[in-house]
Amino acid sequence: MSVVDTLREIRERVESELGSIDTSAALDALRVKVLGKKGELTALLKGMGQLAPEDRPKVGAQINEVRAWLTEKMDEAQERIHNAEQEAAMKAETIDVTEPRALPTVGSAHPITLVMNELIECFSGMGFDVMEGPEVELDHYNFELMNLPKNHPARDAQDTFYMDDNIVLRTHTSPMQARAMLTRPLPIRIICPGRVYRADEVDATHSPVFHQMEGLVIDEHVKMSDLRGTLEAFAKKLYGEGTTTRFRPSFFPFTEPSAEVDMTCVACHGKGCSICKGTGWIEVLGSGMVHPHVLEMCGIDSTKYAGFAFGIGLERIAMQRYGIRDMRLLYEGDARLFSQLR
Amino acid sequence: MKLAMNMLRQYVDIPVTPEEYSERMIMTGTAVEGIEDIAEGIEKVVVGRVLTCEDVEGTHLHQCTVDVGGEEPLHIVCGAPNVKAGALVPVALDGAKLPGGIKIKKGKLRGMVSEGMLCAATELKIPQELYPSVGDEGLLIFNEDYPVGSDIRPIVGIDDTAVDFEILANRPDCLCAMGIARETAAALNTEFKAPVITVKEAGGSFDDEVKVTVEAPDLCPRYAARVIKNVRIKESPLWLRKYLHGAGLRAINNIVDITNYVMIEYGHPMHAFDLSKVRGREIVVRRAHEGEMLTTLDGNEHALRTDDLVICDKERATGLAGVMGGEESEIVEGTTDVMFECASFDRTAIRLTSRAHGMRTEASGRFERGVACGTVMDALNRACQLVNELDAGDVVSGCFDFYPNPKPQKVITANVQRVQERAGVDIPAEDMVKIMRKLQFGCELEGDTLTVTVPSFREDMDGEADVCEECLRIYGYEHIGATNLRGETTQGGVSPMKALKDRIMRLLTGLGYLEIMNFSFTGVSEIKKLGLPEEDLRNQSMPIRNPLGEDTAVMRPTLVCDMMRTLAFNQNHSTETACLYEMAAVFDHHHPTEEGLPTETQTLCLGAYGPNVDFFTVRGALEAILRMCGITCEVEAGGDCYYHPGRKAKLVRGRDVFAVLGEVHPAVREKFDMPKRAVVAELNLQLLLTYAKPMGEMKPLPRFPAMQRDLALVMDEAVTVGPLMADMRKAAGKLLESIEMVDVYRAAQIGEGKKSVAFSLTFRAPDRTLTDEEVTKAMDKVLKTCSDKYSANIR
């Protein structure tokens, strides 16, 4: 058989074998057998000495051409086999992705903390600074500086826990107004979140411990409309763009004029439902212009400065937001309930 | 406070529906709790005359024909025993409505056509004090003659709407029809018509009838009285009865009804004395004597305080002033001579008396909130005018009026611009004047200044801010626009403590912890469960003087009690795993602040249990928090007695104890009814905040390779790994980058009471590749220390 014939034979044989090879091992064996140091093509090259010298370059070129062609085919086969093997391996590794597994446990802050933080974020964006103070408070700050002298009948409305004649559990976050006015430079723009206490028996809507957030602004030329602007911005942030506020005249000893502030009912968007008792409004907070007596008692010139204050109850907002119907659940610490928070 | 709208209409026009009226009142500051139809929904019930009435055999029924003013009489079947021909009765026509939503329709009863229903008083819900003849059994039969076919509602006085007002604490003047009428006139911009009071005197002289002395003018700034003779006790006319009914009061007799009517009309509680029962015809208003006793109208006996104001006759105290009268001088059927008392008592004194004796009456409630001195005589004379009108007796000429220090007329000046600025609404000055006058203030405008003369009943008015509120609320709060705050920019932000709490919250919630909140007070018995040594100050926590109960009587000195209770609660509610935290203040009054308040220390409490939770889970959470704050603490065995003696530790740095943790002591668990093991920890947030360091720069990545050496040491069980590792670190010198404990191994071949602890030590120099010799030298020092100090040798 001539070299040329042998080459053709090798070429045809390898081509057909490659078609049926499906493992890397078989391919490697073929590669060694044909292209290896002791392979068939090497043998052919070695046998070139027996050829006529003038034929050698031509045959050599032919052998190299075949080698190049075979190498290319084997590389192609190798890629095909590698891919197929990878596919097969992955197929064997298939998992049931629908199989249920336990979630990593993620905790949560308390509903009150969640609401409080939301409110803080909203007001600190408007330049309000968070200030905190004692829960066991002097009567002086809790009542007297809030325009509620001893034996004032409005004191009765706030069933107060007394430690002694001069020390109470603060009945509202309002004493922080006095503390701020007495210690901070003007202008003042603060919020004071925290626990407050009233001697109410525990039931679905009352708790002797609850949370409020006081807001206070003192500056020159502060107006009642600034209060409304601030609270409207807060209402929109808390409950969405469509929310508005309604101011109703009210009475607090430490503000004049005073206003009870309602917000569009979240549940019915003002149409009237069971949550808002058909009015379309939900009572959210009490507010007003800081009483001139309060300013003067706290050493601020009431002819030059004015201010507004508001107090928001956090429990009501949290209960509405999370659909908690009984206030006691907030203070029971049942993990089955709180683990639903996200 | 309820009032009938028709009563109000005597003094002011109300040209709107009850719903519109209520809305307008709410928006001008007089809250309305509700409006109720006094007729309770009665419709199409008319007066009818029974023409014929025949018994239906074998039943209790009667077949009647009834004239209701139509062309033909109606055929009605009636079961009432007292129905008879000729009687004038209420007839519910076809389509009529009765209280409770009952509808009457034409129908058949036992085959007989019935075109309506004859009604009993109970079916119409008409109380006897409103319409006296309703008390009879069965059918209501009218005693008076009324045209057939007329609506029964005006006849029995229920054709009205009652409005239930909620009056703000600063507006006691609104606790009466006069006050509401003034507000109404301003709110609806209609006319207020005050009654014109004239009294027809019948001669005689007050002073001849009774002697009055006020010995305590500080508690009784005004006391007025008049006498009525030849009293003719009878029933009050329907108009008076129905207004009392609308206000939720019962009609009794003309004299008592007059005092009650004047109370709801003028807001002055009055008292009527039967003068024949007043010993010595003498009234003395004085403080009670030490040890004096008094039996009040309700039959209760009271030991009086010397600050109680009492009304006495010549012999003894007969009533608690402003709270409750005495039984003896009550108005009865045979009363002939009456003294009306109308006074103003000190509100604080009444409040304290009412509180001390546990008596809250309509009168005491009003006096506590404040009854103006200025209108005392008006109310008294109004009562006498009603005596004239009702022909209830003869008003004796003259009166008693003790008012030694008349309150001066208050005048407030207000600047129009300042009022406008405060309100944030440009209320025109002329409107301010109109509004103030509508509210019965005197008001003059001169330039920019309003001069406001305050009527005596408006004791709440003090200054310009009050004028602003009056103008703004009547002008309308809806005019308050929304403006943005101006002026100096302020930096908003949270306090350092709040920021720290927020970071801890994020870390702990990521670790799977849920936040809980507990009350800030607890019970002494709850703290006792911890079994603290007697001298521990937490046993003497700050008491509340008026607690709700024993379980909420003291401020909590620690958060662990509530945590243990909550852990137990969750264990007993089948929750397999729970990791909880609370951040709150603990209270210590043994170390008061400069202001004399208890020290409030913000504290973090952790509590956890579950199959994958142990001591180290909780210690890990604490260490993660400390690491977050850049604080390195040593772990020291030991801690509070309520922890397991072998499983408790303190995280300390120098003399500062940052945290104490441990598995709950089994005995304590039993006391808290906690079936499973749990780990609890407390961390002092105040201390953490004091020492927390900001993050600062990161270390550059190492440029030279590290060398690692592993080591297993056998040692006695008693050797604590923490201190051992600290010594290893010291011995290894500064080439040591880190040392970690890999595992602890216990087995027979290691020996009884021994353990094998494996460590991995990493050495590195910042400026070169270490040589084997350098590391071996360091390791030798480590081994020597371990051997010398701990008898811990290579395994």
Short mmCIF file of N, CA, C and O in Angstrom, two decimals, chain A residues 105 107-110 113 117 120 127-130 132 135-136 141 151 153 156 160-163 165 169 179 189 195 197 200 207 209 221 223-226 228-229 247-249 251 256-258 290 331 333-336 338, chain B residues 26-29 170 347-348 351 355 421-423 465-466 469 477 480-481 483 490 492-495 498 502 505 509 512-515 517-521 543 545-546 548 555 566 569-570 573 575 582 587 595-597 600:
data_model
loop_
_atom_site.label_atom_id
_atom_site.label_comp_id
_atom_site.label_asym_id
_atom_site.label_seq_id
_atom_site.Cartn_x
_atom_site.Cartn_y
_atom_site.Cartn_z
N THR A 105 -33.92 31.76 60.19
CA THR A 105 -34.75 32.54 61.10
C THR A 105 -34.30 34.00 61.08
O THR A 105 -33.14 34.29 61.35
N GLY A 107 -35.36 37.67 62.69
CA GLY A 107 -36.19 38.24 63.74
C GLY A 107 -36.82 39.53 63.30
O GLY A 107 -36.82 39.87 62.11
N SER A 108 -37.38 40.24 64.26
CA SER A 108 -37.97 41.53 63.93
C SER A 108 -38.04 42.39 65.17
O SER A 108 -38.13 41.90 66.28
N ALA A 109 -38.00 43.70 64.92
CA ALA A 109 -38.26 44.63 66.01
C ALA A 109 -39.75 44.57 66.33
O ALA A 109 -40.55 44.04 65.56
N HIS A 110 -40.12 45.09 67.48
CA HIS A 110 -41.51 45.14 67.95
C HIS A 110 -42.32 46.10 67.07
O HIS A 110 -41.78 47.07 66.56
N THR A 113 -41.73 49.64 67.86
CA THR A 113 -40.42 50.13 67.41
C THR A 113 -40.46 50.39 65.91
O THR A 113 -39.91 51.39 65.44
N ASN A 117 -39.72 54.03 64.51
CA ASN A 117 -38.61 54.32 63.61
C ASN A 117 -39.08 54.97 62.32
O ASN A 117 -38.41 55.84 61.78
N ILE A 120 -39.71 58.53 63.23
CA ILE A 120 -38.44 59.25 63.45
C ILE A 120 -37.81 59.59 62.11
O ILE A 120 -37.35 60.71 61.89
N GLY A 127 -35.77 67.86 59.76
CA GLY A 127 -34.89 68.63 60.63
C GLY A 127 -35.20 68.50 62.11
O GLY A 127 -34.71 69.30 62.91
N PHE A 128 -35.99 67.51 62.49
CA PHE A 128 -36.28 67.31 63.91
C PHE A 128 -35.21 66.40 64.52
O PHE A 128 -34.81 65.41 63.92
N ASP A 129 -34.78 66.78 65.71
CA ASP A 129 -33.76 66.01 66.41
C ASP A 129 -34.45 65.14 67.47
O ASP A 129 -35.38 65.61 68.13
N VAL A 130 -34.01 63.91 67.62
CA VAL A 130 -34.62 63.03 68.62
C VAL A 130 -34.03 63.32 69.99
O VAL A 130 -32.82 63.40 70.14
N GLU A 132 -34.39 62.24 74.19
CA GLU A 132 -35.02 61.30 75.12
C GLU A 132 -34.82 61.78 76.56
O GLU A 132 -33.89 62.53 76.83
N GLU A 135 -38.38 58.55 82.33
CA GLU A 135 -39.76 58.07 82.40
C GLU A 135 -40.35 58.33 83.79
O GLU A 135 -41.53 58.57 83.94
N VAL A 136 -39.48 58.24 84.80
CA VAL A 136 -39.89 58.67 86.14
C VAL A 136 -39.53 60.15 86.19
O VAL A 136 -38.37 60.52 86.05
N TYR A 141 -42.06 69.13 85.82
CA TYR A 141 -41.99 69.08 84.35
C TYR A 141 -43.26 68.49 83.75
O TYR A 141 -43.77 68.95 82.73
N ASN A 151 -53.84 70.44 91.75
CA ASN A 151 -55.30 70.50 91.88
C ASN A 151 -56.02 71.02 90.65
O ASN A 151 -57.20 71.33 90.69
N PRO A 153 -58.17 70.54 87.56
CA PRO A 153 -59.05 69.39 87.31
C PRO A 153 -58.58 68.51 86.14
O PRO A 153 -58.85 67.31 86.13
N ASP A 156 -56.90 65.19 86.74
CA ASP A 156 -57.68 63.98 87.02
C ASP A 156 -57.88 63.15 85.77
O ASP A 156 -57.98 61.94 85.83
N THR A 160 -52.81 59.46 87.20
CA THR A 160 -51.37 59.50 87.31
C THR A 160 -50.85 58.50 88.35
O THR A 160 -51.44 58.36 89.42
N PHE A 161 -49.75 57.85 88.02
CA PHE A 161 -49.03 57.05 89.01
C PHE A 161 -48.06 57.98 89.74
O PHE A 161 -47.25 58.65 89.10
N TYR A 162 -48.17 58.02 91.05
CA TYR A 162 -47.26 58.84 91.84
C TYR A 162 -46.24 57.98 92.56
O TYR A 162 -46.58 56.90 93.07
N MET A 163 -44.97 58.46 92.59
CA MET A 163 -43.97 57.81 93.41
C MET A 163 -44.00 58.50 94.78
O MET A 163 -43.96 57.87 95.81
N ASP A 165 -45.06 62.92 96.37
CA ASP A 165 -45.78 64.14 96.00
C ASP A 165 -45.15 64.85 94.81
O ASP A 165 -45.82 65.59 94.10
N LEU A 169 -44.82 58.95 87.36
CA LEU A 169 -44.47 58.31 86.10
C LEU A 169 -45.05 59.21 85.03
O LEU A 169 -46.25 59.52 85.08
N ARG A 179 -38.16 70.33 79.22
CA ARG A 179 -36.73 70.04 79.33
C ARG A 179 -35.97 70.60 78.13
O ARG A 179 -34.86 71.12 78.27
N ARG A 189 -36.28 72.23 67.36
CA ARG A 189 -37.11 71.36 66.51
C ARG A 189 -36.81 69.93 66.95
O ARG A 189 -35.81 69.36 66.52
N ARG A 195 -41.87 55.85 76.42
CA ARG A 195 -42.94 55.23 77.20
C ARG A 195 -43.63 56.26 78.06
O ARG A 195 -42.97 57.14 78.63
N TYR A 197 -47.20 56.65 81.00
CA TYR A 197 -47.93 55.82 81.97
C TYR A 197 -49.23 56.47 82.42
O TYR A 197 -49.26 57.66 82.71
N ASP A 200 -54.53 53.18 84.06
CA ASP A 200 -55.69 52.56 83.40
C ASP A 200 -55.57 51.05 83.55
O ASP A 200 -54.50 50.49 83.33
N SER A 207 -53.88 50.40 78.19
CA SER A 207 -52.72 49.79 78.82
C SER A 207 -52.11 50.85 79.73
O SER A 207 -52.06 52.02 79.37
N VAL A 209 -49.13 51.20 80.40
CA VAL A 209 -47.87 51.63 79.78
C VAL A 209 -48.13 51.72 78.29
O VAL A 209 -48.65 50.79 77.70
N HIS A 221 -41.89 83.65 64.61
CA HIS A 221 -42.94 83.62 63.58
C HIS A 221 -43.50 82.24 63.26
O HIS A 221 -43.86 81.97 62.12
N LYS A 223 -46.34 79.60 63.02
CA LYS A 223 -47.78 79.78 62.87
C LYS A 223 -48.51 78.43 62.96
O LYS A 223 -47.91 77.39 62.75
N MET A 224 -49.80 78.52 63.19
CA MET A 224 -50.64 77.31 63.23
C MET A 224 -50.59 76.60 61.87
O MET A 224 -50.67 75.38 61.81
N SER A 225 -50.44 77.36 60.79
CA SER A 225 -50.39 76.72 59.47
C SER A 225 -49.09 75.94 59.28
O SER A 225 -49.05 74.99 58.50
N ASP A 226 -48.03 76.33 60.00
CA ASP A 226 -46.79 75.54 59.94
C ASP A 226 -47.02 74.17 60.57
O ASP A 226 -46.48 73.16 60.12
N ARG A 228 -49.85 72.64 60.60
CA ARG A 228 -50.62 71.85 59.65
C ARG A 228 -49.73 71.33 58.52
O ARG A 228 -49.82 70.16 58.13
N GLY A 229 -48.85 72.20 58.01
CA GLY A 229 -47.95 71.79 56.93
C GLY A 229 -47.09 70.62 57.36
O GLY A 229 -46.91 69.64 56.62
N PHE A 247 -58.35 69.40 61.11
CA PHE A 247 -58.12 69.98 62.43
C PHE A 247 -59.46 70.27 63.08
O PHE A 247 -60.32 70.89 62.48
N ARG A 248 -59.60 69.80 64.33
CA ARG A 248 -60.81 70.10 65.10
C ARG A 248 -60.40 70.85 66.35
O ARG A 248 -59.43 70.47 66.99
N PRO A 249 -61.15 71.89 66.73
CA PRO A 249 -60.80 72.60 67.96
C PRO A 249 -60.83 71.65 69.16
O PRO A 249 -61.68 70.77 69.22
N PHE A 251 -58.94 71.06 73.45
CA PHE A 251 -58.33 71.74 74.61
C PHE A 251 -57.21 70.91 75.20
O PHE A 251 -57.39 69.72 75.48
N GLU A 256 -52.52 76.63 72.95
CA GLU A 256 -53.61 77.59 72.72
C GLU A 256 -53.32 78.33 71.43
O GLU A 256 -52.31 79.03 71.37
N PRO A 257 -54.08 78.20 70.36
CA PRO A 257 -55.20 77.28 70.20
C PRO A 257 -54.74 75.83 70.16
O PRO A 257 -53.59 75.55 69.86
N SER A 258 -55.68 74.93 70.46
CA SER A 258 -55.40 73.50 70.44
C SER A 258 -56.21 72.85 69.33
O SER A 258 -57.29 73.32 68.99
N VAL A 290 -47.94 76.31 71.25
CA VAL A 290 -47.47 76.27 72.64
C VAL A 290 -48.03 77.48 73.40
O VAL A 290 -47.96 78.61 72.93
N TYR A 331 -47.99 43.47 74.46
CA TYR A 331 -47.17 43.34 75.66
C TYR A 331 -47.08 41.91 76.17
O TYR A 331 -46.69 41.66 77.29
N GLY A 333 -45.62 39.29 74.22
CA GLY A 333 -44.38 38.67 73.75
C GLY A 333 -44.57 37.29 73.16
O GLY A 333 -43.70 36.42 73.32
N ASP A 334 -45.69 37.06 72.48
CA ASP A 334 -45.94 35.75 71.89
C ASP A 334 -45.18 35.64 70.57
O ASP A 334 -45.47 36.35 69.60
N ALA A 335 -44.19 34.73 70.53
CA ALA A 335 -43.34 34.60 69.34
C ALA A 335 -44.15 34.20 68.11
O ALA A 335 -43.79 34.53 66.99
N ARG A 336 -45.25 33.48 68.33
CA ARG A 336 -46.06 33.05 67.18
C ARG A 336 -46.62 34.26 66.44
O ARG A 336 -46.84 34.23 65.24
N PHE A 338 -45.30 37.67 66.76
CA PHE A 338 -44.27 38.61 66.30
C PHE A 338 -43.40 38.02 65.19
O PHE A 338 -42.80 38.76 64.41
N ILE B 26 -69.13 70.30 66.07
CA ILE B 26 -67.85 69.60 66.24
C ILE B 26 -66.72 70.45 65.67
O ILE B 26 -65.67 70.63 66.29
N MET B 27 -66.96 71.02 64.50
CA MET B 27 -65.89 71.75 63.84
C MET B 27 -65.62 73.13 64.47
O MET B 27 -64.66 73.78 64.11
N THR B 28 -66.49 73.55 65.39
CA THR B 28 -66.19 74.81 66.09
C THR B 28 -65.81 74.55 67.55
O THR B 28 -65.69 75.48 68.33
N GLY B 29 -65.62 73.28 67.90
CA GLY B 29 -65.05 72.99 69.21
C GLY B 29 -65.99 72.42 70.25
O GLY B 29 -65.61 72.20 71.39
N ASN B 170 -61.96 72.92 79.71
CA ASN B 170 -61.83 74.36 80.01
C ASN B 170 -63.13 75.12 79.77
O ASN B 170 -63.15 76.33 79.87
N ARG B 347 -63.78 75.01 93.57
CA ARG B 347 -63.82 73.73 92.85
C ARG B 347 -62.85 72.69 93.40
O ARG B 347 -63.14 71.50 93.43
N THR B 348 -61.70 73.18 93.89
CA THR B 348 -60.73 72.23 94.45
C THR B 348 -61.28 71.59 95.71
O THR B 348 -61.17 70.38 95.92
N ARG B 351 -63.80 69.06 94.85
CA ARG B 351 -63.16 67.90 94.25
C ARG B 351 -62.58 67.00 95.35
O ARG B 351 -62.77 65.79 95.35
N ARG B 355 -63.94 63.35 96.40
CA ARG B 355 -63.00 62.24 96.32
C ARG B 355 -62.87 61.53 97.67
O ARG B 355 -62.92 60.32 97.76
N GLU B 421 -51.06 86.00 62.90
CA GLU B 421 -49.83 85.21 62.71
C GLU B 421 -49.92 83.90 63.47
O GLU B 421 -49.57 82.84 62.94
N ARG B 422 -50.37 83.98 64.70
CA ARG B 422 -50.48 82.77 65.50
C ARG B 422 -51.39 81.76 64.82
O ARG B 422 -51.09 80.58 64.73
N ALA B 423 -52.52 82.26 64.31
CA ALA B 423 -53.50 81.38 63.67
C ALA B 423 -52.99 80.87 62.33
O ALA B 423 -53.40 79.80 61.87
N ALA B 465 -53.75 84.70 73.24
CA ALA B 465 -53.81 83.37 72.63
C ALA B 465 -55.22 82.82 72.71
O ALA B 465 -55.68 82.13 71.79
N ASP B 466 -55.93 83.13 73.81
CA ASP B 466 -57.31 82.66 73.94
C ASP B 466 -58.21 83.35 72.92
O ASP B 466 -59.10 82.74 72.34
N GLU B 469 -57.75 81.70 69.68
CA GLU B 469 -58.46 80.43 69.53
C GLU B 469 -59.95 80.65 69.28
O GLU B 469 -60.55 80.01 68.42
N TYR B 477 -61.36 76.16 61.50
CA TYR B 477 -60.03 75.54 61.44
C TYR B 477 -59.73 75.09 60.01
O TYR B 477 -58.59 74.88 59.66
N ILE B 480 -57.14 76.96 58.04
CA ILE B 480 -55.70 76.88 58.34
C ILE B 480 -55.04 76.19 57.15
O ILE B 480 -55.34 75.05 56.84
N GLY B 481 -54.17 76.90 56.48
CA GLY B 481 -53.48 76.31 55.32
C GLY B 481 -52.32 75.43 55.78
O GLY B 481 -52.10 75.26 56.97
N THR B 483 -48.43 75.36 55.59
CA THR B 483 -47.21 76.07 55.19
C THR B 483 -46.01 75.31 55.71
O THR B 483 -46.11 74.53 56.65
N THR B 490 -32.28 73.30 60.80
CA THR B 490 -31.83 72.53 61.95
C THR B 490 -31.41 71.15 61.48
O THR B 490 -31.92 70.63 60.50
N GLY B 492 -31.47 67.42 61.80
CA GLY B 492 -32.27 66.36 62.40
C GLY B 492 -31.40 65.13 62.63
O GLY B 492 -30.40 64.94 61.94
N GLY B 493 -31.79 64.33 63.56
CA GLY B 493 -31.02 63.10 63.76
C GLY B 493 -31.45 62.40 65.02
O GLY B 493 -32.24 62.94 65.79
N VAL B 494 -30.95 61.21 65.21
CA VAL B 494 -31.32 60.47 66.40
C VAL B 494 -30.26 60.66 67.48
O VAL B 494 -29.13 61.02 67.18
N SER B 495 -30.64 60.40 68.71
CA SER B 495 -29.68 60.50 69.81
C SER B 495 -28.70 59.34 69.71
O SER B 495 -29.00 58.32 69.10
N LYS B 498 -30.30 56.11 70.84
CA LYS B 498 -31.25 55.57 69.88
C LYS B 498 -30.49 54.94 68.70
O LYS B 498 -30.88 53.88 68.20
N ASP B 502 -30.68 51.07 67.52
CA ASP B 502 -31.04 50.69 66.15
C ASP B 502 -30.01 49.72 65.56
O ASP B 502 -30.37 48.77 64.87
N MET B 505 -30.56 46.45 67.14
CA MET B 505 -31.79 45.87 66.58
C MET B 505 -31.49 45.18 65.25
O MET B 505 -31.91 44.05 65.02
N THR B 509 -31.94 41.18 64.96
CA THR B 509 -33.00 40.65 64.10
C THR B 509 -32.38 39.79 63.00
O THR B 509 -32.95 38.78 62.61
N GLY B 512 -32.02 36.44 64.17
CA GLY B 512 -33.26 35.72 64.40
C GLY B 512 -33.97 36.10 65.69
O GLY B 512 -34.91 35.43 66.10
N TYR B 513 -33.56 37.17 66.35
CA TYR B 513 -34.20 37.57 67.61
C TYR B 513 -35.44 38.43 67.34
O TYR B 513 -35.45 39.25 66.42
N LEU B 514 -36.48 38.22 68.17
CA LEU B 514 -37.70 39.02 68.10
C LEU B 514 -37.73 39.98 69.29
O LEU B 514 -37.40 39.58 70.41
N GLU B 515 -38.15 41.20 69.02
CA GLU B 515 -38.22 42.16 70.12
C GLU B 515 -39.54 42.02 70.88
O GLU B 515 -40.60 41.85 70.29
N MET B 517 -41.84 43.74 74.37
CA MET B 517 -41.94 44.87 75.29
C MET B 517 -42.77 44.46 76.48
O MET B 517 -43.81 43.83 76.31
N ASN B 518 -42.30 44.80 77.65
CA ASN B 518 -43.02 44.51 78.88
C ASN B 518 -43.28 45.80 79.63
O ASN B 518 -42.66 46.83 79.35
N PHE B 519 -44.21 45.73 80.56
CA PHE B 519 -44.47 46.90 81.41
C PHE B 519 -43.21 47.26 82.19
O PHE B 519 -42.38 46.40 82.46
N SER B 520 -43.10 48.52 82.57
CA SER B 520 -41.91 48.96 83.29
C SER B 520 -42.02 48.68 84.78
O SER B 520 -41.10 48.95 85.52
N PHE B 521 -43.20 48.21 85.21
CA PHE B 521 -43.32 47.88 86.62
C PHE B 521 -43.65 46.41 86.78
O PHE B 521 -44.13 45.75 85.85
N PRO B 543 -41.02 51.79 94.78
CA PRO B 543 -42.46 51.52 94.80
C PRO B 543 -43.29 52.65 94.19
O PRO B 543 -42.91 53.82 94.27
N ARG B 545 -46.74 54.74 94.51
CA ARG B 545 -47.61 55.00 95.65
C ARG B 545 -49.03 54.48 95.42
O ARG B 545 -49.68 54.01 96.33
N ASN B 546 -49.51 54.60 94.18
CA ASN B 546 -50.88 54.16 93.88
C ASN B 546 -50.88 53.16 92.72
O ASN B 546 -51.36 53.46 91.63
N LEU B 548 -51.67 49.86 90.28
CA LEU B 548 -52.92 49.21 89.88
C LEU B 548 -53.14 47.94 90.69
O LEU B 548 -54.27 47.56 90.97
N MET B 555 -41.12 49.68 90.26
CA MET B 555 -40.41 49.88 89.00
C MET B 555 -39.37 48.76 88.87
O MET B 555 -38.67 48.45 89.82
N THR B 566 -41.83 35.68 79.92
CA THR B 566 -42.18 35.60 78.50
C THR B 566 -41.65 34.31 77.87
O THR B 566 -42.33 33.69 77.06
N PHE B 569 -43.98 31.66 78.97
CA PHE B 569 -45.23 31.81 78.21
C PHE B 569 -45.09 31.12 76.85
O PHE B 569 -45.96 30.35 76.44
N ASN B 570 -43.99 31.38 76.17
CA ASN B 570 -43.81 30.79 74.84
C ASN B 570 -43.59 29.28 74.91
O ASN B 570 -44.11 28.54 74.07
N HIS B 573 -46.76 27.66 75.28
CA HIS B 573 -47.64 27.75 74.13
C HIS B 573 -47.05 27.02 72.94
O HIS B 573 -47.26 27.39 71.79
N THR B 575 -44.20 26.77 71.49
CA THR B 575 -43.26 27.33 70.53
C THR B 575 -41.91 26.63 70.79
O THR B 575 -41.37 26.71 71.88
N GLU B 582 -35.33 42.47 74.66
CA GLU B 582 -36.03 43.69 75.06
C GLU B 582 -34.99 44.75 75.37
O GLU B 582 -33.94 44.43 75.95
N PHE B 587 -34.67 50.70 86.69
CA PHE B 587 -34.76 51.84 87.59
C PHE B 587 -34.06 51.56 88.91
O PHE B 587 -34.21 50.47 89.47
N GLU B 595 -31.37 65.52 90.07
CA GLU B 595 -32.73 66.03 90.22
C GLU B 595 -33.53 65.25 91.25
O GLU B 595 -34.68 65.58 91.51
N GLY B 596 -32.91 64.18 91.79
CA GLY B 596 -33.63 63.38 92.77
C GLY B 596 -34.47 62.28 92.15
O GLY B 596 -35.28 61.65 92.81
N LEU B 597 -34.27 62.08 90.85
CA LEU B 597 -35.01 61.02 90.16
C LEU B 597 -34.19 59.73 90.21
O LEU B 597 -32.97 59.77 90.35
N GLU B 600 -32.02 55.84 85.56
CA GLU B 600 -32.63 54.96 84.56
C GLU B 600 -31.51 54.46 83.65
O GLU B 600 -30.86 55.26 82.99
#
